[in-house]
Short mmCIF file of C-alpha atoms and ligand atoms in Angstrom, two decimals:
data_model
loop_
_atom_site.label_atom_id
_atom_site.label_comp_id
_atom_site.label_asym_id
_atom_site.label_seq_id
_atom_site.Cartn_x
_atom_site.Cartn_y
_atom_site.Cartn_z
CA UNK A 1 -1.38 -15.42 14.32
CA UNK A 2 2.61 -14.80 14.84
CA UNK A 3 1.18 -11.24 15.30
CA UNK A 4 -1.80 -10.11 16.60
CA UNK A 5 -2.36 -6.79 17.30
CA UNK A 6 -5.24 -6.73 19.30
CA UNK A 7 -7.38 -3.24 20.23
CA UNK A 8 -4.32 -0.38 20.05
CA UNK A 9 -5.32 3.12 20.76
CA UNK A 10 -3.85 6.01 20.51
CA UNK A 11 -4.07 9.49 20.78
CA UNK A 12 -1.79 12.59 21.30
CA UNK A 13 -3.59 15.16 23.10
CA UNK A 14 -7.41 14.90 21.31
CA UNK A 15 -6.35 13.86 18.43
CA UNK A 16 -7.00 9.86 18.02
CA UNK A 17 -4.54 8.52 15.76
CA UNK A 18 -5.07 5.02 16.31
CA UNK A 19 -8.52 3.97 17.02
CA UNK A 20 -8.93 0.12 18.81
CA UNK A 21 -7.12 -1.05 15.40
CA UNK A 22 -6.85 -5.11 15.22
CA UNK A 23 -4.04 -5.95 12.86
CA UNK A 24 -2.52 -9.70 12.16
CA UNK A 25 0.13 -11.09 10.61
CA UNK A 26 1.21 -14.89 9.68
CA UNK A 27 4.07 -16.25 9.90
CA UNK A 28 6.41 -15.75 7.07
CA UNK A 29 3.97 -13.07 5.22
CA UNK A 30 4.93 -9.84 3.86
CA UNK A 31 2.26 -6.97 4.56
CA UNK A 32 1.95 -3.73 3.41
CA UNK A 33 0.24 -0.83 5.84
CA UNK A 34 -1.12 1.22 2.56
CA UNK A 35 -2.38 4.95 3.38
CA UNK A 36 -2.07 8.68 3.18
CA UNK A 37 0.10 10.76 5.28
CA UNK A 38 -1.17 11.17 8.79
CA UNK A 39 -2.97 7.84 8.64
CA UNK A 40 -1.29 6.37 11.67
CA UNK A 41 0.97 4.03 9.50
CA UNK A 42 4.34 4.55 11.69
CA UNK A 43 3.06 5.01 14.64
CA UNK A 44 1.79 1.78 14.34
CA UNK A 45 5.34 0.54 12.75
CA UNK A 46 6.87 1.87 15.99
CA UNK A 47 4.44 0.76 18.59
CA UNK A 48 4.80 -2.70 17.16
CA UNK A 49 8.66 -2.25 17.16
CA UNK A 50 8.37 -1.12 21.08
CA UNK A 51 8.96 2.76 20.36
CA UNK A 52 5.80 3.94 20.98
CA UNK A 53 3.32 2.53 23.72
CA UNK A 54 -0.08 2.47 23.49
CA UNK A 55 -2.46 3.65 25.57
CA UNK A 56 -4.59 0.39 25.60
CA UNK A 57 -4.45 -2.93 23.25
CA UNK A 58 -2.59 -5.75 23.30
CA UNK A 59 0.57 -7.24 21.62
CA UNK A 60 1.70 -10.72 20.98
CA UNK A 61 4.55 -11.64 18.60
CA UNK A 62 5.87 -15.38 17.99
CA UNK A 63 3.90 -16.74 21.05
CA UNK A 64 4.96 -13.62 23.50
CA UNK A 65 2.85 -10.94 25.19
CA UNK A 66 5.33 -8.01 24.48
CA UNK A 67 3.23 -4.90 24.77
CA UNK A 68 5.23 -4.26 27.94
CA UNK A 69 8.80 -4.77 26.90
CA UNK A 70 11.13 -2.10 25.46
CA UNK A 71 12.04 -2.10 21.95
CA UNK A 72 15.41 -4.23 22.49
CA UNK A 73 13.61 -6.97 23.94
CA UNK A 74 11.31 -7.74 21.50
CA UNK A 75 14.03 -9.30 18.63
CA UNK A 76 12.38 -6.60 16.39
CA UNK A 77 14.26 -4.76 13.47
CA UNK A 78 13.44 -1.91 11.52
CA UNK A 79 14.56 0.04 8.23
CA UNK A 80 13.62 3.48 8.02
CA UNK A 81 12.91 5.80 5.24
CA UNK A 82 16.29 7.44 5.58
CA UNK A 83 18.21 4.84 6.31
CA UNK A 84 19.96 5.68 9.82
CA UNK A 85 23.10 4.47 8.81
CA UNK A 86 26.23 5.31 11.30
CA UNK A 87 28.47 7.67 9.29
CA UNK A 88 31.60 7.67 10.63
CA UNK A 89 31.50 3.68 10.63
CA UNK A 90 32.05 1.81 7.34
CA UNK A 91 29.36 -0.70 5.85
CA UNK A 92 31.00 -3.89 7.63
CA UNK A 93 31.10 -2.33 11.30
CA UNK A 94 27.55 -0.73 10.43
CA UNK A 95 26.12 -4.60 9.88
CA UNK A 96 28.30 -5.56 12.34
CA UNK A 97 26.54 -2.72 14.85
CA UNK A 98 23.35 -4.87 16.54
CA UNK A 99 25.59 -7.92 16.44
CA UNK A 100 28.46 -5.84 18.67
CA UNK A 101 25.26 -4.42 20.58
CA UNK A 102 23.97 -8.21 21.72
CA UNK A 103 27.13 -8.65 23.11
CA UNK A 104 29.17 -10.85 19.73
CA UNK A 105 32.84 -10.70 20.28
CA UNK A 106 34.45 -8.82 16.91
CA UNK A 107 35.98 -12.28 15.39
CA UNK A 108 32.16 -13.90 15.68
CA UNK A 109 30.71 -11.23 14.12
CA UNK A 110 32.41 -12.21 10.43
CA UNK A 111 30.36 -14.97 8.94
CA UNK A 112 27.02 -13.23 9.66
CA UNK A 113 27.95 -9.83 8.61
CA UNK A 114 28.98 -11.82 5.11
CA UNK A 115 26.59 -13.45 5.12
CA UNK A 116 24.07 -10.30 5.30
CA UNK A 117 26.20 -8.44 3.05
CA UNK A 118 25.64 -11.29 0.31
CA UNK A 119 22.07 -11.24 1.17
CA UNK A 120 21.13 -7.98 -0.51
CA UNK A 121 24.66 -8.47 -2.79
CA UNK A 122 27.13 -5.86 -1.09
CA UNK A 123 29.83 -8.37 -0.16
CA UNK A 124 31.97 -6.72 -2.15
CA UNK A 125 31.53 -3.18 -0.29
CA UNK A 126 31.99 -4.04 3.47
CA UNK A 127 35.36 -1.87 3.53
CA UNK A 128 33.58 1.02 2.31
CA UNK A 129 32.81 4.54 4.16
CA UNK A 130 28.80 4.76 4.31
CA UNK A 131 29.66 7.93 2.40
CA UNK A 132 31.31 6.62 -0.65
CA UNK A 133 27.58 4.41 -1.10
CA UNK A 134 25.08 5.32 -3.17
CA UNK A 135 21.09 5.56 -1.83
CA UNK A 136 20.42 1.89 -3.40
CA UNK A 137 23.59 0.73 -1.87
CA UNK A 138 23.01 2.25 1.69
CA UNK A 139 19.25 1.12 1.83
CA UNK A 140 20.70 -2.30 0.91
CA UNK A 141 22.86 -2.03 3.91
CA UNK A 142 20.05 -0.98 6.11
CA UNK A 143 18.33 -4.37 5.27
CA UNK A 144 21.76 -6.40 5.94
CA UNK A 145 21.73 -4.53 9.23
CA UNK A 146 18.62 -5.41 9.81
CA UNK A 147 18.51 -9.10 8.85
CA UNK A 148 21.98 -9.72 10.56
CA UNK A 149 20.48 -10.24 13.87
CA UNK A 150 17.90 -12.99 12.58
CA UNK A 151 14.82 -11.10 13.78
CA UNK A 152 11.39 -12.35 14.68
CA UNK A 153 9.93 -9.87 12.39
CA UNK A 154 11.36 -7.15 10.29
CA UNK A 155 9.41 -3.76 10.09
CA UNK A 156 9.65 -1.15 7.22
CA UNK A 157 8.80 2.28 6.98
CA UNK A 158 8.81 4.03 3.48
CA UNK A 159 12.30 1.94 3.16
CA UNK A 160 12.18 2.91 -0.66
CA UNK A 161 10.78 6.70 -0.28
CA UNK A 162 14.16 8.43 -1.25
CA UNK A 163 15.25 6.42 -4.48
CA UNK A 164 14.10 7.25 -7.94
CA UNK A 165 11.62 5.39 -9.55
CA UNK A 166 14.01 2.66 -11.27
CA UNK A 167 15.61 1.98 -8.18
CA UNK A 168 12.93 1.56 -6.03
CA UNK A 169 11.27 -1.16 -8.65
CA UNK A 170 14.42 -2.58 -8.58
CA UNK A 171 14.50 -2.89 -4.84
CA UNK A 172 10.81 -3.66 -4.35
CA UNK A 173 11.63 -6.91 -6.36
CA UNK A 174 14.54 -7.79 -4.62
CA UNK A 175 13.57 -7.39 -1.21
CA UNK A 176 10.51 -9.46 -1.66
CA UNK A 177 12.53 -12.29 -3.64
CA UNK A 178 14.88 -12.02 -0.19
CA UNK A 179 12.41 -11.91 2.00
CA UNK A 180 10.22 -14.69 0.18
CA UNK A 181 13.23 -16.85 0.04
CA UNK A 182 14.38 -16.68 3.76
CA UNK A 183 10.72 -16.45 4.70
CA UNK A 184 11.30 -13.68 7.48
CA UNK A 185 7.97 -12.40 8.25
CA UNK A 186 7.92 -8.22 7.15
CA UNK A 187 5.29 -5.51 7.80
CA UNK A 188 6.41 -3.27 4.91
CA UNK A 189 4.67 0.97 5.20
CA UNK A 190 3.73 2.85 2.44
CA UNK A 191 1.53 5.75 1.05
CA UNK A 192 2.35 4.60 -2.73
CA UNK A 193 -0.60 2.13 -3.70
CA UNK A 194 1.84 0.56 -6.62
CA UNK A 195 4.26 -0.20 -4.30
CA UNK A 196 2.13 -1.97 -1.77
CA UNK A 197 0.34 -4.04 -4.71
CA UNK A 198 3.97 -4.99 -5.95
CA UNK A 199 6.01 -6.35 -2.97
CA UNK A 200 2.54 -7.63 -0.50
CA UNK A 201 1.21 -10.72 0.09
CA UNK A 202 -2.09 -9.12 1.76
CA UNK A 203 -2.45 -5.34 2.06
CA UNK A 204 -4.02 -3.56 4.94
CA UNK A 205 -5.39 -0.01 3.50
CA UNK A 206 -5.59 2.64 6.44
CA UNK A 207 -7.71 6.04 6.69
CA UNK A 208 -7.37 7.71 9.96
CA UNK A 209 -6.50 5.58 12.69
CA UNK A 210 -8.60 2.65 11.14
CA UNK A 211 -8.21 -0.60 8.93
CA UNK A 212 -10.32 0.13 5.99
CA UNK A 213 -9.52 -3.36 3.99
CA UNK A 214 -7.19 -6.09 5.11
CA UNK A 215 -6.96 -8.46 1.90
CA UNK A 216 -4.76 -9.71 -0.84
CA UNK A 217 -3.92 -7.19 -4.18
CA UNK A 218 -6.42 -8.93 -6.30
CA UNK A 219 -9.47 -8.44 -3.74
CA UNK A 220 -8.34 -5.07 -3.08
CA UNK A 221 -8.51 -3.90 -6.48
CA UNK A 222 -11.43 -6.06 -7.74
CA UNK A 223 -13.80 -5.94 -4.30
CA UNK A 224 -13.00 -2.39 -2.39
CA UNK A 225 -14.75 -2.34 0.94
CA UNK A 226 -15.34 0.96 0.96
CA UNK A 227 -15.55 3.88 -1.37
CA UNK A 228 -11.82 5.26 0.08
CA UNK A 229 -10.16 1.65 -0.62
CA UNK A 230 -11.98 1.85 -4.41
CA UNK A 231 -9.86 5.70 -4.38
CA UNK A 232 -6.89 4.35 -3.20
CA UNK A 233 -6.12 1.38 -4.61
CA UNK A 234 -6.00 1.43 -8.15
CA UNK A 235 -7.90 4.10 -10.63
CA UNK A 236 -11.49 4.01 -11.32
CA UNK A 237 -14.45 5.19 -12.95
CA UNK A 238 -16.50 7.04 -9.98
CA UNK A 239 -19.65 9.19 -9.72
CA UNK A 240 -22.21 11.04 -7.12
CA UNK A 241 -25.13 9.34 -7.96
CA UNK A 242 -28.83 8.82 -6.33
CA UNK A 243 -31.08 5.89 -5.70
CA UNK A 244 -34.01 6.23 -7.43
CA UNK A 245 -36.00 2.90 -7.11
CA UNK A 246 -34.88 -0.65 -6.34
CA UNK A 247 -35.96 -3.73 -8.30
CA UNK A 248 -35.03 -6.66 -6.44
CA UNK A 249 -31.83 -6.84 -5.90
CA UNK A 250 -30.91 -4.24 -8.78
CA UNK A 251 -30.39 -0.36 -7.83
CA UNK A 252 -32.23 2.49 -10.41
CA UNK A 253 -29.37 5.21 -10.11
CA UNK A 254 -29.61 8.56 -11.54
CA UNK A 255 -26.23 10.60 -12.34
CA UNK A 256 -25.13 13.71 -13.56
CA UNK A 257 -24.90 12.34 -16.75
CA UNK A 258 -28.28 9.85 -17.13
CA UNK A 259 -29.58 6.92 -15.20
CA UNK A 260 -27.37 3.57 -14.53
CA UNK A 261 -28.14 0.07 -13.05
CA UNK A 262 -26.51 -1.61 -10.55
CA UNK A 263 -26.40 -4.74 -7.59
CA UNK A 264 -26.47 -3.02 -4.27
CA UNK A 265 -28.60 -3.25 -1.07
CA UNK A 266 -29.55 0.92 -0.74
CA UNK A 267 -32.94 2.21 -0.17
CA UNK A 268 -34.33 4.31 -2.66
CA UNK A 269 -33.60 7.56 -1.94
CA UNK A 270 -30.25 7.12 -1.02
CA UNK A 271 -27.11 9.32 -2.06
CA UNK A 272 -24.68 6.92 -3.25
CA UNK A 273 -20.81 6.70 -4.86
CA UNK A 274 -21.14 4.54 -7.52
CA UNK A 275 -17.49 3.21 -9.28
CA UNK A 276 -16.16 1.06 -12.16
CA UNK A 277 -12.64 -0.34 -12.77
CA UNK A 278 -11.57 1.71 -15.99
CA UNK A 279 -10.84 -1.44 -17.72
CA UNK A 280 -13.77 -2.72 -17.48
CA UNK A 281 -15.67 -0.32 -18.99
CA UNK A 282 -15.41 0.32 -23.24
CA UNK A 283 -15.66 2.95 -25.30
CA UNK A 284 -17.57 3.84 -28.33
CA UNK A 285 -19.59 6.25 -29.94
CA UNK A 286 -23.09 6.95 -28.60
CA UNK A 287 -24.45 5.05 -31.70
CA UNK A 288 -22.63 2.46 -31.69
CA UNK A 289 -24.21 -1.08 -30.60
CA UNK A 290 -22.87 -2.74 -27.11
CA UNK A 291 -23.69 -5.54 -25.17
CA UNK A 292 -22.88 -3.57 -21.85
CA UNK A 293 -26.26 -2.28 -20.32
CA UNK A 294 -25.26 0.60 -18.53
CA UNK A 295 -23.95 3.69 -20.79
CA UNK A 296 -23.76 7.17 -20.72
CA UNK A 297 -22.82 9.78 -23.20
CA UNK A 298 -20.82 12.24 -22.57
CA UNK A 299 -18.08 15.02 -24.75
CA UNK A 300 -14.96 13.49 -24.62
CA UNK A 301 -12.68 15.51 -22.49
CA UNK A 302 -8.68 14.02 -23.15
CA UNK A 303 -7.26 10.94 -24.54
CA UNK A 304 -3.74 9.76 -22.76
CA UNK A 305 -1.63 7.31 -24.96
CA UNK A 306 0.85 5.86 -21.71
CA UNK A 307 2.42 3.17 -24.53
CA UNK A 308 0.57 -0.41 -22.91
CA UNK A 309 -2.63 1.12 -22.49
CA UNK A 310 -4.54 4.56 -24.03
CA UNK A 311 -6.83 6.02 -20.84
CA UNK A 312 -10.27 7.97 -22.54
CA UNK A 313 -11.46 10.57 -20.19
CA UNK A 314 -15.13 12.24 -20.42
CA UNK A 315 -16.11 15.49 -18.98
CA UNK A 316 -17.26 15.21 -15.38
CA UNK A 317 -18.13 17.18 -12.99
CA UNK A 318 -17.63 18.06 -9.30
CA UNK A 319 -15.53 15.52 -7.41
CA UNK A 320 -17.02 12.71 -10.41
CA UNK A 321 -14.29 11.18 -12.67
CA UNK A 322 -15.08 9.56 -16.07
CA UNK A 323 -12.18 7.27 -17.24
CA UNK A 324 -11.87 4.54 -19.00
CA UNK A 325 -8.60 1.99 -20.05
CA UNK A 326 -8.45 0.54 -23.19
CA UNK A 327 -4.85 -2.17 -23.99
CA UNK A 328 -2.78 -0.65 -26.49
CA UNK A 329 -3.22 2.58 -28.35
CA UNK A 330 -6.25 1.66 -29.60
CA UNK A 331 -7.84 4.91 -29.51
CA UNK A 332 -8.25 4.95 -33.51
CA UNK A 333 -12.36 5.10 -33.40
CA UNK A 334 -12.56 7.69 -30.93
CA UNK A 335 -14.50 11.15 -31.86
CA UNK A 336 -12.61 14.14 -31.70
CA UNK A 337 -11.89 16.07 -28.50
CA UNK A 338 -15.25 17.39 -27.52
CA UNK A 339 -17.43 15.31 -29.14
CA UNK A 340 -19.93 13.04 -27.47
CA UNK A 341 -18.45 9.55 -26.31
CA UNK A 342 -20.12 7.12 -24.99
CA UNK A 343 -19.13 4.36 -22.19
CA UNK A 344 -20.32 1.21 -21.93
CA UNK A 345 -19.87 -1.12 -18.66
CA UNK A 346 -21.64 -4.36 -17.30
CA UNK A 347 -24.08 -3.57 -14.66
CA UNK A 348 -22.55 -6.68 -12.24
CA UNK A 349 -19.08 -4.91 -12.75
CA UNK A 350 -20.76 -1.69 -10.96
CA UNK A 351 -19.69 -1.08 -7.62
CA UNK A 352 -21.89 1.29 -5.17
CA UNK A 353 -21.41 2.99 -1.90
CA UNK A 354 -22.79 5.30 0.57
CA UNK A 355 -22.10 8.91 -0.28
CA UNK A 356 -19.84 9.98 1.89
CA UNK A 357 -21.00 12.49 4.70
CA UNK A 358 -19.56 15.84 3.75
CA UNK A 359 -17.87 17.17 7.16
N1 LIG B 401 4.96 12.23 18.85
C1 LIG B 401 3.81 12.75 18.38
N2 LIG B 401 3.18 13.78 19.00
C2 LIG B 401 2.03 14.28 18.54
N3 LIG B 401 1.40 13.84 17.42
C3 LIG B 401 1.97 12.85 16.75
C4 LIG B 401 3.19 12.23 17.18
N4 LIG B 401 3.52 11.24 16.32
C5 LIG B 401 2.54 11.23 15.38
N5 LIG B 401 1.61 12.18 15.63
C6 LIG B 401 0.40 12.43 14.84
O1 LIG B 401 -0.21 11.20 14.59
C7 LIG B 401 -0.79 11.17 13.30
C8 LIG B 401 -0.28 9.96 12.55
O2 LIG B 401 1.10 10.11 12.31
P1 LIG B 401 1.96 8.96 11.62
O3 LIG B 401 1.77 7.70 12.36
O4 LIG B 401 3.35 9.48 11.50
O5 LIG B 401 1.26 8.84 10.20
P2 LIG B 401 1.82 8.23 8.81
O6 LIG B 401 3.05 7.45 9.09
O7 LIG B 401 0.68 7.39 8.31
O8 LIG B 401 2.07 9.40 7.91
C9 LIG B 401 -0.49 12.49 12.65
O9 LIG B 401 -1.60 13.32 12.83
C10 LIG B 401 0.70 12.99 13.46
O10 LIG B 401 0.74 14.38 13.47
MG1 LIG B 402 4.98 7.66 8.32
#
């Protein structure tokens, strides 16, 4: 691969943060590193930047070993979460900054800085002080900065963190049209699972120190590896349940909430999280017919109209969450708050994994 990250550990004292974590890239792709705070998402960013080093692992990027060289050797650029702009230089001379740093005589510099300027559509601003920019307009910068010096790969770290919603949508688009267009080859962190589904090409979800799932949005979402991948990616349907006898290749589960089929390879006896996709499973009332086989009844506990889609949650309990989606606001044959609802799923749509140990 144009990157291979081969066997990286690290720790800080005794606490492992990255543990013998393979991670590869293609050329031209744009990756997301998806996970929650503490994860080990920029130390990873950094260590493949040159920032960090590892305590043992391997390196290679664009046919070089460069676990050895320092950071400006490895034709590497990054945009962080709050930007790192110089303030007392204006947006041309801040473009202009790795250029002047690689040696590029002042008059040279020109047609690239423009040209990066244009790039992310601030050609118009490269007289201005840093301070006269908005957020949008100085994270744009960043990204001319960072593209100015034609880099092997171009790392991200929470680039869109600071902006408000609108903006960041609005930049999430952009930067992947840019990046798409130029094809520059981006590893792109985030903890926000939207965000990673909206600008990646393939997504690697990570859960302390570790690559839970490395796989495009659609496999993500519709085959989770693991029961932290179904959490994180996407909402679902999910439930403690236990294995109560296997029938070929089907799983007997019993739930809080009544017994449920499913595909799985568990032995019976096994304590199990079992989850659905909320849009794949339907409402209804507990009479009502439904070619879904698995359904349990349950009061309804709160019905969210967001506009596209109407979410129908039943009561659950402990750590279990009953949800599911329904297009439009098509909540018009629910029961009142309170009364029993019922939902209806298709057993093959069931997903099942090991309980979790509890620590
Ligand atoms: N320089 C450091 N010294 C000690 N611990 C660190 C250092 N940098 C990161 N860590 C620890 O490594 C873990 C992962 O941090 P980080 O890579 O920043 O996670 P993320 O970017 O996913 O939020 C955290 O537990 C953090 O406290
Ligand atoms: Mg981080």
């Amino acid at each position: 691969m144009y990157l291979d990250v081969k066997a990286i550990t690290k720790s800080y004292r005794d606490n492992t943060v990255l543990d013998s974590l393979d991670f590869s890239v293609g050329k031209g792709e744009l990756v997301s590193l998806l996970g929650p705070s503490g994860c080990g998402k920029t130390t990873l960013l950094r260590m493949i930047a040159g920032l960090v080093s590892a305590d043992s692992g391997a390196i290679r990027l664009a046919e070089r070993e460069v676990t050895a060289l320092p950071a400006h050797k490895r034709n590497v650029s990054v945009v962080f979460q709050n930007y790192a702009l110089f303030p007392h230089l204006n947006v041309r001379e801040n473009v202009g900054f790795g250029l002047a740093a690689r040696g590029m005589a002042k008059a040279d510099q020109k047609v690239p800085v423009e040209e990066a300027l244009a790039l992310v559509r601030m050609e118009h601003y490269a007289d201005r002080p840093i301070s006269a920019l908005s957020g949008g307009q100085q994270q744009r910068v960043a990204v001319a900065r960072a593209l100015v010096v034609a880099p092997d790969l171009l790392l991200l770290d929470e680039p869109f963190s600071a902006l408000d919603r609108k903006l960041r949508e609005t930049m999430q688009v952009e930067l992947k049209a840019l990046l798409r267009s130029r094809g520059i080859t981006a590893v792109f962190v985030t903890h926000d699972q939207e965000e990673a589904l909206a600008v990646s090409d393939r997504i690697a979800v990570m859960n302390a120190g570790r690559i839970e799932q490395y796989g495009g949005p659609m496999e993500l979402y519709s085959k989770p590896a693991t029961s932290f991948v179904l959490d994180f990616v996407g909402m679902s349907m999910r439930m403690a349940g236990m294995v109560k006898a296997v029938e070929g290749p089907l799983l007997q589960i019993a739930t809080a909430y009544g017994d449920i089929t499913a595909p799985g390879n568990f032995i019976a006896g096994s304590k199990v999280t079992v989850g659905i996709r909320p849009e794949l499973v339907s409402p209804g009332l507990p009479d009502s017919a439904s070619d879904r086989t698995n359904r349990l009844t349950v009061p309804l506990s709160d019905v969210m109209c967001l506009g596209a889609k109407t979410l129908i949650y039943g009561t659950a309990s402990g750590d279990d969450r009953l949800i599911c989606e329904e297009q439009g606001a098509s909540a018009a044959s629910l029961p009142p708050i309170g009364s029993p609802v019922t939902f209806n799923w298709a057993v093959n749509d069931t997903l099942v994994y090991p309980a979790e140990a509890v620590p």
